[in-house]
Each structure stands twice: as structure tokens, then as C-alpha cells.
Amino acid sequence: MKTINTSIELEKAITLERKQGKTIGFVPTMGALHKGHYALLQKAREACDCVVCSIFVNPTQFNNSDDLKKYPRKIEKDIAFIDSLCDIIFLPSVEEMYPFPPTDTYDFGDLDKVMEGAFRPGHFNGVAMVVRRFFDMVKPDRAYFGKKDYQQAAIIKKLVGLKNYPIHIELVDTVRESDGLAFSSRNSLLSIEKRKEAPFIYQTLSQAEAFINNKQPQEIKQWVINRFKSNPHFELEYVEVVDAENLHILERIDPSRKGVICLAAWLDNVRLIDNIEFNN
Ligand code: PAF
């Protein structure tokens, strides 16, 4: 496993791999790695000859400076954790990724007008900025993203279409702790006491999903809102029942189309997101 800090070194290393006819798999991350990231890397390892993982806490996707400051950083631990699955770990500085103040903007149509896009203005533009730079440097054949960030995955697919990148985007199922909590870098920010409350999120989503055949989206949404209101540990930011493809908010459930219930909630000043698919 090689650790690289500059884009010039990275491009040299990638060119060398390409000359040997190797396929490149790419997993972008912001570090504080967990089993969810591990699953992405395992998928990349299975399908590609050379696996590249980036670790970069991207400032342009944070719409809140406190959130950026407190985002967990565990670089040594991260490297040891993924060592066996990775060929190249890319650890750029902010200056390396953004040598000039970034000004690129993207039109994602309706995709970024709801949920995360509505509550975190500029977030997806920042994600697209950094992912585009990574794609241009790594030029992967395949790139891997987790379904926990469902809307992000839709945005990345759209970006690939807009820029005509010949990259196959693979979405990987959310990995959960034994009590149902989705693995997330932010989980480490929860106190021991509040961590015990966290499975409430997935329990709520699972129960909501069980109503899909006999309740309408608005009723399901209201049920989730009421359930969160009755739990003093949480503050629900949003819950939406949306089409899995275009993320349009659903008025009716169409059994022939895949959908997803997405939510964001605050626990212990930590913002957690999760979702559950239906009509899979
Ligand atoms: O999902 C993440 O960790 C980040 O949004 C990503 C895709 C690495 C871009 O910074």
C-alpha cells in the first residue's frame, strides 16, 4: 500500500497501473473509517485490480463551520484499518484539492431541492466539486458509494451523466451495527448514554416501511414525525417518502416503483441520517 499526498504523484502512480493494463476502483472518503467504508473497499477489491481510497475532509461540502471543526479525524487508525484492502491511499491537503478558490457550480435539477439539499444549502455543490476533482485525477473504471447517503449517490450518478465520465458507479448497501444503527463517522461523536438511544432511528424506519402497503406516504410521514415528537432525545429535521430514482416526493405508493424513506435527525448535537428502501 502506497500513501500519496499530491495530485502529480497520484497521476504518476495511476499511469503506471494503467500501463500494466490494470482496472482502477475508487472509494472516496472523509476518513474516520468504519465497516461501511470497509464494505465499499471490499467491493472495489473484488472487481478491480488496483484500489484507490482517498481520505479528505472536504471543506466545501460543510455549510456549518462548527460541523467541519468537530468532524472526526483519525488518520493513523484509518490507514491501519484499510491497509490490506488498498493499493493507493490518497491524502491530499486542502491546497492540493483547491489550488484556486473553487467557483464551479452544478445544476442537478430537482435532485438537490429536497432533504439534504434543502437543509444543507451548497452541500451537494461542494460534494460535486471534490468528487469531480477526484474523478479527474484517479480516472477510475468504477467508483463506490454507500446507500446511507442515498441522495448523494443520486447526485453522483447525475454528475457522471452531466460530465460524461466513463465511470461505473456502484452503490453498496448500508452496513449496520448489531442494534440497527447505520455505521457513520459521526457515531463516534455520540456520548455513551446517547449512543444507546440511537437505534430508535432504524427501528422507526423499519416500522414505517411495514406500512407501505396500507398507508399513503403523507400518513407514513406523519407517523414518523409523531414518533420522533414522543422521544425527547431526538429532534427530527426531515422525513420524506420519495421515489428511489428521481427523489420526487411521493403522493401515492406505486407498487411497481422502488421508493425510499429518508430522514435526518439530531441526537446529542450530532446530525444522523438514514433511510430504508421499499418495493425493492
Ligand atoms: O460520503 C462522503 O464521505 C463524502 O461526501 C465524499 C463522497 C467522500 C466527498 O467528500
mmCIF file of C-alpha atoms and ligand atoms in Angstrom:
data_model
loop_
_atom_site.group_PDB
_atom_site.id
_atom_site.type_symbol
_atom_site.label_atom_id
_atom_site.label_comp_id
_atom_site.label_asym_id
_atom_site.label_seq_id
_atom_site.Cartn_x
_atom_site.Cartn_y
_atom_site.Cartn_z
ATOM 1 C CA MET A 1 0.000 0.000 0.000
ATOM 2 C CA LYS A 2 1.320 3.361 -1.105
ATOM 3 C CA THR A 3 0.431 6.669 0.578
ATOM 4 C CA ILE A 4 0.348 9.682 -1.741
ATOM 5 C CA ASN A 5 -0.248 13.346 -0.924
ATOM 6 C CA THR A 6 -0.062 15.197 -4.245
ATOM 7 C CA SER A 7 -2.054 15.011 -7.459
ATOM 8 C CA ILE A 8 1.156 14.817 -9.526
ATOM 9 C CA GLU A 9 2.330 11.733 -7.610
ATOM 10 C CA LEU A 10 -1.136 10.244 -7.826
ATOM 11 C CA GLU A 11 -1.353 10.695 -11.582
ATOM 12 C CA LYS A 12 2.106 9.092 -11.985
ATOM 13 C CA ALA A 13 1.071 6.093 -9.897
ATOM 14 C CA ILE A 14 -2.224 5.703 -11.797
ATOM 15 C CA THR A 15 -0.451 5.932 -15.179
ATOM 16 C CA LEU A 16 1.867 3.134 -14.069
ATOM 17 C CA GLU A 17 -1.075 0.924 -13.090
ATOM 18 C CA ARG A 18 -2.821 1.668 -16.385
ATOM 19 C CA LYS A 19 0.332 0.752 -18.376
ATOM 20 C CA GLN A 20 0.123 -2.676 -16.750
ATOM 21 C CA GLY A 21 -3.467 -2.969 -18.022
ATOM 22 C CA LYS A 22 -4.982 -2.760 -14.550
ATOM 23 C CA THR A 23 -8.532 -1.637 -13.818
ATOM 24 C CA ILE A 24 -8.944 1.071 -11.181
ATOM 25 C CA GLY A 25 -11.553 1.066 -8.403
ATOM 26 C CA PHE A 26 -12.015 4.233 -6.358
ATOM 27 C CA VAL A 27 -13.514 4.804 -2.901
ATOM 28 C CA PRO A 28 -13.635 8.467 -1.821
ATOM 29 C CA THR A 29 -13.975 9.038 1.937
ATOM 30 C CA MET A 30 -13.661 11.739 4.567
ATOM 31 C CA GLY A 31 -11.913 9.379 6.990
ATOM 32 C CA ALA A 32 -12.952 8.181 10.477
ATOM 33 C CA LEU A 33 -13.360 4.931 8.615
ATOM 34 C CA HIS A 34 -15.759 2.202 9.730
ATOM 35 C CA LYS A 35 -17.283 -1.042 8.489
ATOM 36 C CA GLY A 36 -19.393 0.822 5.934
ATOM 37 C CA HIS A 37 -16.234 2.100 4.225
ATOM 38 C CA TYR A 38 -14.699 -1.355 4.602
ATOM 39 C CA ALA A 39 -17.617 -2.852 2.641
ATOM 40 C CA LEU A 40 -17.053 -0.311 -0.184
ATOM 41 C CA LEU A 41 -13.369 -1.217 -0.325
ATOM 42 C CA GLN A 42 -14.144 -4.951 -0.322
ATOM 43 C CA LYS A 43 -16.454 -4.473 -3.332
ATOM 44 C CA ALA A 44 -13.726 -2.488 -5.096
ATOM 45 C CA ARG A 45 -11.163 -5.178 -4.265
ATOM 46 C CA GLU A 46 -13.399 -7.922 -5.700
ATOM 47 C CA ALA A 47 -13.960 -6.116 -9.015
ATOM 48 C CA CYS A 48 -10.787 -4.101 -9.696
ATOM 49 C CA ASP A 49 -7.029 -4.760 -9.978
ATOM 50 C CA CYS A 50 -5.978 -1.552 -8.259
ATOM 51 C CA VAL A 51 -7.938 0.035 -5.398
ATOM 52 C CA VAL A 52 -7.532 3.737 -4.616
ATOM 53 C CA CYS A 53 -9.029 5.265 -1.472
ATOM 54 C CA SER A 54 -8.981 8.998 -0.751
ATOM 55 C CA ILE A 55 -9.228 10.439 2.739
ATOM 56 C CA PHE A 56 -10.044 14.142 2.668
ATOM 57 C CA VAL A 57 -12.357 16.161 4.886
ATOM 58 C CA ASN A 58 -13.778 18.365 2.161
ATOM 59 C CA PRO A 59 -14.419 21.898 3.481
ATOM 60 C CA THR A 60 -16.617 22.931 0.528
ATOM 61 C CA GLN A 61 -19.378 20.481 1.462
ATOM 62 C CA PHE A 62 -19.815 21.774 5.032
ATOM 63 C CA ASN A 63 -22.387 24.516 5.357
ATOM 64 C CA ASN A 64 -21.592 24.896 9.053
ATOM 65 C CA SER A 65 -18.055 25.719 10.244
ATOM 66 C CA ASP A 66 -18.581 24.036 13.661
ATOM 67 C CA ASP A 67 -19.566 20.812 11.923
ATOM 68 C CA LEU A 68 -16.351 20.959 9.877
ATOM 69 C CA LYS A 69 -14.282 21.650 13.004
ATOM 70 C CA LYS A 70 -15.714 18.762 15.001
ATOM 71 C CA TYR A 71 -15.752 16.234 12.129
ATOM 72 C CA PRO A 72 -13.747 13.238 13.459
ATOM 73 C CA ARG A 73 -10.177 12.834 12.142
ATOM 74 C CA LYS A 74 -8.299 9.576 12.828
ATOM 75 C CA ILE A 75 -5.786 9.293 10.052
ATOM 76 C CA GLU A 76 -3.308 6.758 11.544
ATOM 77 C CA LYS A 77 -6.073 4.448 12.677
ATOM 78 C CA ASP A 78 -7.740 4.782 9.248
ATOM 79 C CA ILE A 79 -4.606 3.778 7.358
ATOM 80 C CA ALA A 80 -4.091 0.698 9.548
ATOM 81 C CA PHE A 81 -7.767 -0.273 9.139
ATOM 82 C CA ILE A 82 -7.785 -0.350 5.325
ATOM 83 C CA ASP A 83 -4.153 -1.239 4.650
ATOM 84 C CA SER A 84 -4.890 -4.763 3.397
ATOM 85 C CA LEU A 85 -7.659 -3.660 1.001
ATOM 86 C CA CYS A 86 -5.979 -0.693 -0.652
ATOM 87 C CA ASP A 87 -3.177 -0.215 -3.165
ATOM 88 C CA ILE A 88 -3.086 3.560 -3.011
ATOM 89 C CA ILE A 89 -4.283 5.883 -0.237
ATOM 90 C CA PHE A 90 -4.559 9.490 -1.383
ATOM 91 C CA LEU A 91 -4.289 12.060 1.428
ATOM 92 C CA PRO A 92 -4.310 15.487 -0.198
ATOM 93 C CA SER A 93 -4.208 18.842 1.569
ATOM 94 C CA VAL A 94 -6.890 21.487 1.025
ATOM 95 C CA GLU A 95 -4.415 23.455 -1.155
ATOM 96 C CA GLU A 96 -3.795 20.380 -3.268
ATOM 97 C CA MET A 97 -7.512 19.891 -3.951
ATOM 98 C CA TYR A 98 -8.306 23.579 -4.291
ATOM 99 C CA PRO A 99 -5.225 25.447 -5.570
ATOM 100 C CA PHE A 100 -7.597 28.266 -6.598
ATOM 101 C CA PRO A 101 -10.772 29.317 -4.776
ATOM 102 C CA PRO A 102 -13.359 26.942 -6.286
ATOM 103 C CA THR A 103 -16.175 28.543 -8.259
ATOM 104 C CA ASP A 104 -17.716 25.582 -10.122
ATOM 105 C CA THR A 105 -21.463 25.227 -9.890
ATOM 106 C CA TYR A 106 -23.658 22.337 -10.943
ATOM 107 C CA ASP A 107 -27.267 22.072 -11.983
ATOM 108 C CA PHE A 108 -28.770 18.929 -10.516
ATOM 109 C CA GLY A 109 -32.328 19.869 -11.450
ATOM 110 C CA ASP A 110 -34.807 18.720 -8.777
ATOM 111 C CA LEU A 111 -32.391 16.319 -7.161
ATOM 112 C CA ASP A 112 -30.853 18.736 -4.671
ATOM 113 C CA LYS A 113 -34.032 20.681 -3.852
ATOM 114 C CA VAL A 114 -35.279 18.266 -1.173
ATOM 115 C CA MET A 115 -33.978 16.643 2.022
ATOM 116 C CA GLU A 116 -30.203 17.135 2.468
ATOM 117 C CA GLY A 117 -30.123 19.634 -0.387
ATOM 118 C CA ALA A 118 -32.857 21.753 1.210
ATOM 119 C CA PHE A 119 -31.438 21.628 4.738
ATOM 120 C CA ARG A 120 -27.750 21.937 3.834
ATOM 121 C CA PRO A 121 -27.539 24.670 1.158
ATOM 122 C CA GLY A 122 -24.451 24.276 -1.031
ATOM 123 C CA HIS A 123 -23.647 20.832 0.375
ATOM 124 C CA PHE A 124 -24.080 18.885 -2.856
ATOM 125 C CA ASN A 125 -22.319 21.517 -4.911
ATOM 126 C CA GLY A 126 -19.329 21.009 -2.583
ATOM 127 C CA VAL A 127 -19.590 17.219 -2.859
ATOM 128 C CA ALA A 128 -19.675 17.513 -6.660
ATOM 129 C CA MET A 129 -16.660 19.871 -6.646
ATOM 130 C CA VAL A 130 -14.486 17.441 -4.776
ATOM 131 C CA VAL A 131 -15.726 14.248 -6.433
ATOM 132 C CA ARG A 132 -15.183 15.785 -9.862
ATOM 133 C CA ARG A 133 -11.585 16.690 -8.933
ATOM 134 C CA PHE A 134 -11.008 13.146 -7.648
ATOM 135 C CA PHE A 135 -12.514 11.577 -10.782
ATOM 136 C CA ASP A 136 -10.278 13.769 -12.976
ATOM 137 C CA MET A 137 -7.180 12.700 -11.034
ATOM 138 C CA VAL A 138 -7.937 8.998 -10.459
ATOM 139 C CA LYS A 139 -9.872 8.317 -13.698
ATOM 140 C CA PRO A 140 -11.379 5.181 -12.161
ATOM 141 C CA ASP A 141 -13.292 2.490 -14.033
ATOM 142 C CA ARG A 142 -15.555 2.020 -11.042
ATOM 143 C CA ALA A 143 -16.348 4.189 -8.020
ATOM 144 C CA TYR A 144 -18.142 3.064 -4.866
ATOM 145 C CA PHE A 145 -20.655 4.946 -2.711
ATOM 146 C CA GLY A 146 -22.815 3.874 0.234
ATOM 147 C CA LYS A 147 -26.614 3.873 0.162
ATOM 148 C CA LYS A 148 -26.743 5.533 3.580
ATOM 149 C CA ASP A 149 -26.084 8.774 1.699
ATOM 150 C CA TYR A 150 -28.913 7.993 -0.722
ATOM 151 C CA GLN A 151 -29.315 11.477 -2.130
ATOM 152 C CA GLN A 152 -25.562 11.886 -2.509
ATOM 153 C CA ALA A 153 -25.493 8.688 -4.580
ATOM 154 C CA ALA A 154 -28.193 10.101 -6.897
ATOM 155 C CA ILE A 155 -26.211 13.356 -7.225
ATOM 156 C CA ILE A 156 -23.015 11.480 -8.110
ATOM 157 C CA LYS A 157 -24.828 9.491 -10.793
ATOM 158 C CA LYS A 158 -26.187 12.742 -12.192
ATOM 159 C CA LEU A 159 -22.682 14.296 -12.133
ATOM 160 C CA VAL A 160 -21.307 11.327 -14.065
ATOM 161 C CA GLY A 161 -24.065 11.839 -16.664
ATOM 162 C CA LEU A 162 -23.517 15.628 -16.863
ATOM 163 C CA LYS A 163 -19.763 15.255 -17.349
ATOM 164 C CA ASN A 164 -19.946 12.101 -19.462
ATOM 165 C CA TYR A 165 -17.489 10.253 -17.260
ATOM 166 C CA PRO A 166 -16.952 6.631 -18.358
ATOM 167 C CA ILE A 167 -17.191 5.535 -14.724
ATOM 168 C CA HIS A 168 -19.460 2.827 -13.379
ATOM 169 C CA ILE A 169 -20.994 3.981 -10.095
ATOM 170 C CA GLU A 170 -21.671 1.123 -7.722
ATOM 171 C CA LEU A 171 -23.976 1.626 -4.747
ATOM 172 C CA VAL A 172 -23.361 -0.531 -1.710
ATOM 173 C CA ASP A 173 -25.946 -1.423 0.970
ATOM 174 C CA THR A 174 -25.770 0.340 4.313
ATOM 175 C CA VAL A 175 -23.816 -1.599 6.926
ATOM 176 C CA ARG A 176 -25.408 -1.586 10.385
ATOM 177 C CA GLU A 177 -24.310 -2.212 13.958
ATOM 178 C CA SER A 178 -25.972 -5.250 15.601
ATOM 179 C CA ASP A 179 -28.637 -2.922 17.100
ATOM 180 C CA GLY A 180 -29.505 -1.475 13.662
ATOM 181 C CA LEU A 181 -27.665 1.857 13.818
ATOM 182 C CA ALA A 182 -26.120 2.629 10.429
ATOM 183 C CA PHE A 183 -22.332 2.909 10.616
ATOM 184 C CA SER A 184 -21.346 6.556 10.266
ATOM 185 C CA SER A 185 -18.213 8.529 11.047
ATOM 186 C CA ARG A 186 -20.411 10.800 13.160
ATOM 187 C CA ASN A 187 -21.452 7.955 15.518
ATOM 188 C CA SER A 188 -18.151 8.378 17.361
ATOM 189 C CA LEU A 189 -19.306 11.870 18.421
ATOM 190 C CA LEU A 190 -22.215 10.424 20.464
ATOM 191 C CA SER A 191 -21.847 10.084 24.228
ATOM 192 C CA ILE A 192 -22.162 6.521 25.588
ATOM 193 C CA GLU A 193 -25.580 7.379 27.011
ATOM 194 C CA LYS A 194 -26.949 8.910 23.797
ATOM 195 C CA ARG A 195 -25.458 6.133 21.674
ATOM 196 C CA LYS A 196 -27.877 3.773 23.467
ATOM 197 C CA GLU A 197 -30.796 5.832 22.112
ATOM 198 C CA ALA A 198 -29.565 5.805 18.508
ATOM 199 C CA PRO A 199 -31.171 2.502 17.317
ATOM 200 C CA PHE A 200 -34.523 4.335 17.574
ATOM 201 C CA ILE A 201 -33.831 5.738 14.108
ATOM 202 C CA TYR A 202 -33.674 2.424 12.280
ATOM 203 C CA GLN A 203 -36.454 0.924 14.427
ATOM 204 C CA THR A 204 -38.677 3.803 13.290
ATOM 205 C CA LEU A 205 -37.699 3.394 9.638
ATOM 206 C CA SER A 206 -38.329 -0.373 9.756
ATOM 207 C CA GLN A 207 -41.785 0.122 11.259
ATOM 208 C CA ALA A 208 -42.588 2.854 8.738
ATOM 209 C CA GLU A 209 -41.576 0.573 5.884
ATOM 210 C CA ALA A 210 -44.009 -2.077 7.143
ATOM 211 C CA PHE A 211 -46.885 0.416 6.490
ATOM 212 C CA ILE A 212 -46.054 0.808 2.799
ATOM 213 C CA ASN A 213 -48.861 -1.469 1.574
ATOM 214 C CA ASN A 214 -51.612 0.019 3.708
ATOM 215 C CA LYS A 215 -50.817 3.704 4.300
ATOM 216 C CA GLN A 216 -50.211 6.645 1.990
ATOM 217 C CA PRO A 217 -46.849 8.496 2.034
ATOM 218 C CA GLN A 218 -48.299 11.506 3.885
ATOM 219 C CA GLU A 219 -49.668 9.244 6.652
ATOM 220 C CA ILE A 220 -46.340 7.436 6.953
ATOM 221 C CA LYS A 221 -44.509 10.737 7.148
ATOM 222 C CA GLN A 222 -46.867 11.985 9.871
ATOM 223 C CA TRP A 223 -46.480 8.739 11.808
ATOM 224 C CA VAL A 224 -42.688 9.184 11.803
ATOM 225 C CA ILE A 225 -42.998 12.845 12.846
ATOM 226 C CA ASN A 226 -45.274 11.882 15.775
ATOM 227 C CA ARG A 227 -42.978 9.083 16.864
ATOM 228 C CA PHE A 228 -39.978 11.428 16.961
ATOM 229 C CA LYS A 229 -42.031 14.032 18.850
ATOM 230 C CA SER A 230 -42.628 11.446 21.563
ATOM 231 C CA ASN A 231 -38.890 10.836 22.026
ATOM 232 C CA PRO A 232 -37.219 13.666 23.986
ATOM 233 C CA HIS A 233 -33.691 12.643 22.922
ATOM 234 C CA PHE A 234 -34.226 13.469 19.254
ATOM 235 C CA GLU A 235 -35.053 16.391 17.057
ATOM 236 C CA LEU A 236 -36.281 15.293 13.648
ATOM 237 C CA GLU A 237 -35.075 17.580 10.846
ATOM 238 C CA TYR A 238 -36.999 15.967 7.993
ATOM 239 C CA VAL A 239 -38.575 12.741 6.860
ATOM 240 C CA GLU A 240 -39.639 12.161 3.261
ATOM 241 C CA VAL A 241 -41.078 9.260 1.284
ATOM 242 C CA VAL A 242 -39.535 9.586 -2.181
ATOM 243 C CA ASP A 243 -39.086 7.820 -5.486
ATOM 244 C CA ALA A 244 -35.760 5.949 -5.398
ATOM 245 C CA GLU A 245 -34.737 7.105 -8.882
ATOM 246 C CA ASN A 246 -35.616 10.803 -9.119
ATOM 247 C CA LEU A 247 -36.182 11.509 -5.373
ATOM 248 C CA HIS A 248 -39.556 13.132 -6.096
ATOM 249 C CA ILE A 249 -41.739 13.278 -3.002
ATOM 250 C CA LEU A 250 -44.459 10.642 -3.406
ATOM 251 C CA GLU A 251 -48.177 11.379 -3.167
ATOM 252 C CA ARG A 252 -49.096 7.722 -3.695
ATOM 253 C CA ILE A 253 -47.235 4.438 -3.435
ATOM 254 C CA ASP A 254 -46.816 2.736 -6.811
ATOM 255 C CA PRO A 255 -46.021 -0.936 -6.063
ATOM 256 C CA SER A 256 -44.139 -1.180 -9.376
ATOM 257 C CA ARG A 257 -41.633 1.535 -8.443
ATOM 258 C CA LYS A 258 -38.864 1.425 -5.908
ATOM 259 C CA GLY A 259 -39.079 4.051 -3.189
ATOM 260 C CA VAL A 260 -37.158 5.105 -0.121
ATOM 261 C CA ILE A 261 -37.999 6.674 3.225
ATOM 262 C CA CYS A 262 -35.222 9.119 4.188
ATOM 263 C CA LEU A 263 -34.730 11.090 7.366
ATOM 264 C CA ALA A 264 -32.272 13.294 9.231
ATOM 265 C CA ALA A 265 -32.404 13.743 12.996
ATOM 266 C CA TRP A 266 -30.327 15.346 15.727
ATOM 267 C CA LEU A 267 -29.217 13.342 18.732
ATOM 268 C CA ASP A 268 -26.771 14.823 21.250
ATOM 269 C CA ASN A 269 -25.954 17.688 18.827
ATOM 270 C CA VAL A 270 -24.956 15.103 16.243
ATOM 271 C CA ARG A 271 -26.806 15.032 12.935
ATOM 272 C CA LEU A 272 -27.574 11.492 11.797
ATOM 273 C CA ILE A 273 -29.157 10.410 8.514
ATOM 274 C CA ASP A 274 -30.603 7.074 7.499
ATOM 275 C CA ASN A 275 -33.077 5.559 5.056
ATOM 276 C CA ILE A 276 -34.904 2.390 4.114
ATOM 277 C CA GLU A 277 -35.867 1.217 0.631
ATOM 278 C CA PHE A 278 -39.244 -0.308 -0.253
ATOM 279 C CA ASN A 279 -40.701 -2.187 -3.264
ATOM 280 C CA ASN A 280 -37.176 -3.448 -3.830
HETATM 281 O O1 PAF B 1 -19.596 10.476 1.519
HETATM 282 C C1 PAF B 1 -18.569 11.092 1.840
HETATM 283 O O2 PAF B 1 -17.809 10.681 2.728
HETATM 284 C C2 PAF B 1 -18.225 12.396 1.121
HETATM 285 O O3 PAF B 1 -19.361 13.132 0.844
HETATM 286 C C3 PAF B 1 -17.382 12.182 -0.170
HETATM 287 C C4 PAF B 1 -18.156 11.412 -1.215
HETATM 288 C C5 PAF B 1 -16.108 11.438 0.186
HETATM 289 C C6 PAF B 1 -16.998 13.531 -0.764
HETATM 290 O O4 PAF B 1 -16.257 14.297 0.129
#
